[in-house]
Amino acid sequence: MSIPVEYQTQLAKYLDEQKYPGLTKLFHDSGRITTYPRDTTIVGQNVPMTDICIMFSGEVEVSYVDQHGILYTMATLGAGSWRGEPEFLEPGSVGVFSKALTEVVELQISYATLKQSNVPKAELYEFIARNLGSRIKLAHKIYQQRTIFTLEERILSQLNSLADSSGCVQITQEKLASYMGASRYQIIRSLKKLEAKGLVARKSYGVLELLDEEEQR
């Protein structure tokens, strides 16, 4: 039974039917829609993956806990984000976990279904290669931020990515520390430097405002 037309329309935004006709048909015919409530752990750290999935709506936070128990937040992902492709090629667990920040709706297809399907291998593996290329770019960006830019520059970049239309960000120092892979003390010190430069203002507890050039004058 095919997935509802509304989801077929959404899939068309993220999967080119002209390039990937067999894969598109397989998602239409054998895909399943799964909804995760807010605060649900979608993927557990070191838990094997079983599906390739595309997020249709919602926001997911990708993090990991290191061997010392310190939480690191890598990225916040939204609609159009794929997951599960690397593990299809190389079965095993994932070194990160993802948590639903809002209600999340995904279209999923199992590895078993993919392997048993008639989708041409050239089509399937080209699709996976393209998605892996995007993941490598994201990993390289994170690596650059953590090795080249100063902590203040990284904080500004992260705040810009999280800011709403008014330039405000609701975030605790602890959460910002997890994004930066830094201690809370380092975050407090860096925020004070950014405030002194007129780049950030503290609106209230847990709320920061990014200041534009006119506000800095």
Short mmCIF file of C-alpha atoms in Angstrom, two decimals:
data_model
loop_
_atom_site.label_atom_id
_atom_site.label_comp_id
_atom_site.label_asym_id
_atom_site.label_seq_id
_atom_site.Cartn_x
_atom_site.Cartn_y
_atom_site.Cartn_z
CA MET A 1 0.00 0.00 0.00
CA SER A 2 1.39 3.40 -1.00
CA ILE A 3 2.03 6.18 1.49
CA PRO A 4 -0.56 9.02 1.38
CA VAL A 5 -0.25 11.50 -1.50
CA GLU A 6 0.65 14.35 0.88
CA TYR A 7 3.80 12.47 1.90
CA GLN A 8 4.61 11.59 -1.70
CA THR A 9 4.53 15.33 -2.43
CA GLN A 10 6.87 16.02 0.49
CA LEU A 11 9.26 13.28 -0.60
CA ALA A 12 9.51 14.92 -4.04
CA LYS A 13 11.21 17.91 -2.37
CA TYR A 14 14.08 15.76 -1.15
CA LEU A 15 14.33 12.87 -3.63
CA ASP A 16 14.54 13.55 -7.39
CA GLU A 17 12.23 11.05 -9.10
CA GLN A 18 13.95 11.62 -12.44
CA LYS A 19 17.33 10.62 -11.04
CA TYR A 20 16.09 7.96 -8.64
CA PRO A 21 12.87 6.45 -10.07
CA GLY A 22 13.33 3.02 -8.51
CA LEU A 23 14.12 4.38 -5.06
CA THR A 24 11.23 6.86 -5.23
CA LYS A 25 8.79 4.07 -6.12
CA LEU A 26 10.11 1.92 -3.30
CA PHE A 27 9.57 4.70 -0.76
CA HIS A 28 6.06 5.26 -2.14
CA ASP A 29 5.14 1.58 -2.03
CA SER A 30 7.01 0.27 1.01
CA GLY A 31 7.90 3.29 3.15
CA ARG A 32 6.31 3.85 6.52
CA ILE A 33 5.50 7.10 8.29
CA THR A 34 6.66 7.36 11.92
CA THR A 35 5.89 10.22 14.31
CA TYR A 36 8.09 10.89 17.35
CA PRO A 37 6.77 13.07 20.21
CA ARG A 38 8.89 15.93 21.50
CA ASP A 39 11.81 14.87 23.76
CA THR A 40 11.85 11.34 22.31
CA THR A 41 15.25 9.74 21.68
CA ILE A 42 15.03 8.78 18.01
CA VAL A 43 18.43 7.12 17.72
CA GLY A 44 20.36 5.84 20.70
CA GLN A 45 24.12 6.21 20.97
CA ASN A 46 25.83 2.93 20.03
CA VAL A 47 22.51 1.39 18.96
CA PRO A 48 22.52 -0.27 15.48
CA MET A 49 20.52 1.45 12.74
CA THR A 50 17.91 -0.48 10.76
CA ASP A 51 16.44 2.08 8.34
CA ILE A 52 17.15 4.88 5.91
CA CYS A 53 14.93 7.82 6.87
CA ILE A 54 14.01 11.30 5.64
CA MET A 55 12.65 13.88 8.08
CA PHE A 56 9.51 15.62 6.82
CA SER A 57 8.93 17.96 9.76
CA GLY A 58 10.29 18.89 13.16
CA GLU A 59 13.75 19.46 14.62
CA VAL A 60 16.28 16.95 15.91
CA GLU A 61 19.38 17.59 18.00
CA VAL A 62 22.36 15.32 17.33
CA SER A 63 24.73 14.79 20.29
CA TYR A 64 27.10 12.33 21.86
CA VAL A 65 28.46 11.60 25.32
CA ASP A 66 32.20 10.99 25.50
CA GLN A 67 34.00 8.44 27.67
CA HIS A 68 34.14 10.95 30.53
CA GLY A 69 30.39 11.50 30.47
CA ILE A 70 30.61 14.98 28.89
CA LEU A 71 27.78 15.89 26.50
CA TYR A 72 28.66 17.37 23.10
CA THR A 73 25.95 18.71 20.78
CA MET A 74 26.99 18.49 17.13
CA ALA A 75 24.08 19.92 15.16
CA THR A 76 20.38 20.72 15.00
CA LEU A 77 18.72 19.22 11.94
CA GLY A 78 15.34 19.90 10.36
CA ALA A 79 13.10 18.86 7.49
CA GLY A 80 15.01 17.34 4.59
CA SER A 81 17.62 15.63 6.76
CA TRP A 82 18.46 12.02 5.92
CA ARG A 83 19.86 9.42 8.30
CA GLY A 84 20.92 5.80 8.16
CA GLU A 85 22.86 5.81 4.87
CA PRO A 86 26.38 5.15 6.30
CA GLU A 87 25.14 2.22 8.37
CA PHE A 88 23.46 0.68 5.32
CA LEU A 89 26.88 0.45 3.71
CA GLU A 90 28.73 -0.53 6.90
CA PRO A 91 26.34 -2.16 9.39
CA GLY A 92 26.87 -1.28 13.02
CA SER A 93 26.02 1.15 15.75
CA VAL A 94 26.00 4.92 15.64
CA GLY A 95 28.37 6.94 17.84
CA VAL A 96 25.80 9.68 18.36
CA PHE A 97 22.21 9.96 19.56
CA SER A 98 19.40 12.16 18.30
CA LYS A 99 16.60 13.70 20.33
CA ALA A 100 13.38 15.25 19.03
CA LEU A 101 13.24 18.95 19.97
CA THR A 102 9.70 19.11 18.56
CA GLU A 103 7.31 16.51 17.22
CA VAL A 104 9.13 14.81 14.33
CA VAL A 105 7.63 13.06 11.29
CA GLU A 106 9.83 10.72 9.25
CA LEU A 107 9.46 8.50 6.22
CA GLN A 108 11.43 5.29 6.77
CA ILE A 109 12.39 2.24 4.78
CA SER A 110 14.20 -0.74 6.26
CA TYR A 111 17.57 -2.00 5.14
CA ALA A 112 16.00 -5.42 4.60
CA THR A 113 13.44 -3.95 2.20
CA LEU A 114 16.16 -2.08 0.31
CA LYS A 115 18.31 -5.19 -0.03
CA GLN A 116 15.38 -7.30 -1.26
CA SER A 117 14.14 -4.67 -3.73
CA ASN A 118 14.76 -4.40 -7.46
CA VAL A 119 16.19 -0.89 -7.22
CA PRO A 120 19.30 -0.83 -9.49
CA LYS A 121 22.47 -0.83 -7.41
CA ALA A 122 23.93 2.00 -9.47
CA GLU A 123 20.92 4.18 -8.61
CA LEU A 124 20.92 3.26 -4.92
CA TYR A 125 24.64 3.73 -4.40
CA GLU A 126 24.75 7.03 -6.30
CA PHE A 127 22.00 8.32 -4.00
CA ILE A 128 23.91 7.16 -0.90
CA ALA A 129 27.19 8.65 -2.20
CA ARG A 130 25.58 12.06 -2.73
CA ASN A 131 24.12 12.05 0.78
CA LEU A 132 27.43 10.99 2.29
CA GLY A 133 29.09 13.90 0.49
CA SER A 134 26.74 16.28 2.32
CA ARG A 135 27.56 14.60 5.63
CA ILE A 136 31.29 14.96 5.01
CA LYS A 137 30.83 18.68 4.33
CA LEU A 138 28.96 19.07 7.61
CA ALA A 139 31.65 17.12 9.50
CA HIS A 140 34.36 19.26 7.90
CA LYS A 141 32.51 22.43 8.90
CA ILE A 142 32.26 21.26 12.51
CA TYR A 143 35.94 20.27 12.50
CA GLN A 144 36.97 23.69 11.13
CA GLN A 145 34.90 25.50 13.71
CA ARG A 146 36.45 23.56 16.57
CA THR A 147 40.06 23.74 15.39
CA ILE A 148 40.45 27.05 13.51
CA PHE A 149 38.01 29.59 14.93
CA THR A 150 38.20 31.10 18.41
CA LEU A 151 35.59 30.15 20.97
CA GLU A 152 34.00 33.60 20.65
CA GLU A 153 33.72 33.20 16.86
CA ARG A 154 32.20 29.76 17.25
CA ILE A 155 29.69 31.02 19.81
CA LEU A 156 28.60 33.84 17.50
CA SER A 157 28.21 31.41 14.60
CA GLN A 158 26.15 29.04 16.73
CA LEU A 159 23.96 31.80 18.13
CA ASN A 160 23.30 33.10 14.61
CA SER A 161 22.18 29.66 13.50
CA LEU A 162 19.78 29.39 16.48
CA ALA A 163 18.43 32.98 16.52
CA ASP A 164 14.79 33.75 15.79
CA SER A 165 13.63 36.54 13.46
CA SER A 166 14.21 39.17 16.17
CA GLY A 167 17.80 38.05 16.75
CA CYS A 168 17.08 36.39 20.11
CA VAL A 169 18.22 32.95 21.21
CA GLN A 170 16.73 30.95 24.06
CA ILE A 171 19.61 28.87 25.35
CA THR A 172 21.22 28.09 28.67
CA GLN A 173 24.95 28.36 29.31
CA GLU A 174 25.02 24.59 29.83
CA LYS A 175 23.43 23.93 26.44
CA LEU A 176 25.76 26.40 24.72
CA ALA A 177 28.69 24.65 26.39
CA SER A 178 27.53 21.32 24.93
CA TYR A 179 27.39 22.88 21.44
CA MET A 180 30.90 24.26 21.83
CA GLY A 181 32.51 21.30 23.56
CA ALA A 182 33.62 23.74 26.26
CA SER A 183 33.13 24.18 29.99
CA ARG A 184 30.43 26.45 31.43
CA TYR A 185 33.19 28.68 32.84
CA GLN A 186 34.67 29.14 29.34
CA ILE A 187 31.22 30.02 27.98
CA ILE A 188 30.58 32.60 30.72
CA ARG A 189 33.97 34.22 30.09
CA SER A 190 33.47 34.30 26.30
CA LEU A 191 29.95 35.73 26.56
CA LYS A 192 31.28 38.53 28.76
CA LYS A 193 33.85 39.35 26.05
CA LEU A 194 31.13 39.38 23.37
CA GLU A 195 28.94 41.61 25.56
CA ALA A 196 31.87 43.99 26.11
CA LYS A 197 32.32 44.22 22.32
CA GLY A 198 28.63 45.00 21.86
CA LEU A 199 27.94 41.85 19.85
CA VAL A 200 25.65 40.11 22.32
CA ALA A 201 23.25 41.34 24.99
CA ARG A 202 21.74 39.35 27.84
CA LYS A 203 17.96 39.90 27.70
CA SER A 204 16.97 37.69 30.62
CA TYR A 205 17.86 34.30 32.09
CA GLY A 206 18.48 31.91 29.23
CA VAL A 207 17.82 34.53 26.53
CA LEU A 208 20.57 36.23 24.49
CA GLU A 209 20.18 38.85 21.79
CA LEU A 210 22.49 39.28 18.83
CA LEU A 211 23.15 42.95 18.11
CA ASP A 212 23.49 44.33 14.59
CA GLU A 213 25.87 47.14 13.60
CA GLU A 214 23.34 49.92 14.23
CA GLU A 215 22.64 48.68 17.77
CA GLN A 216 26.37 48.51 18.48
CA ARG A 217 26.87 52.23 17.80
#
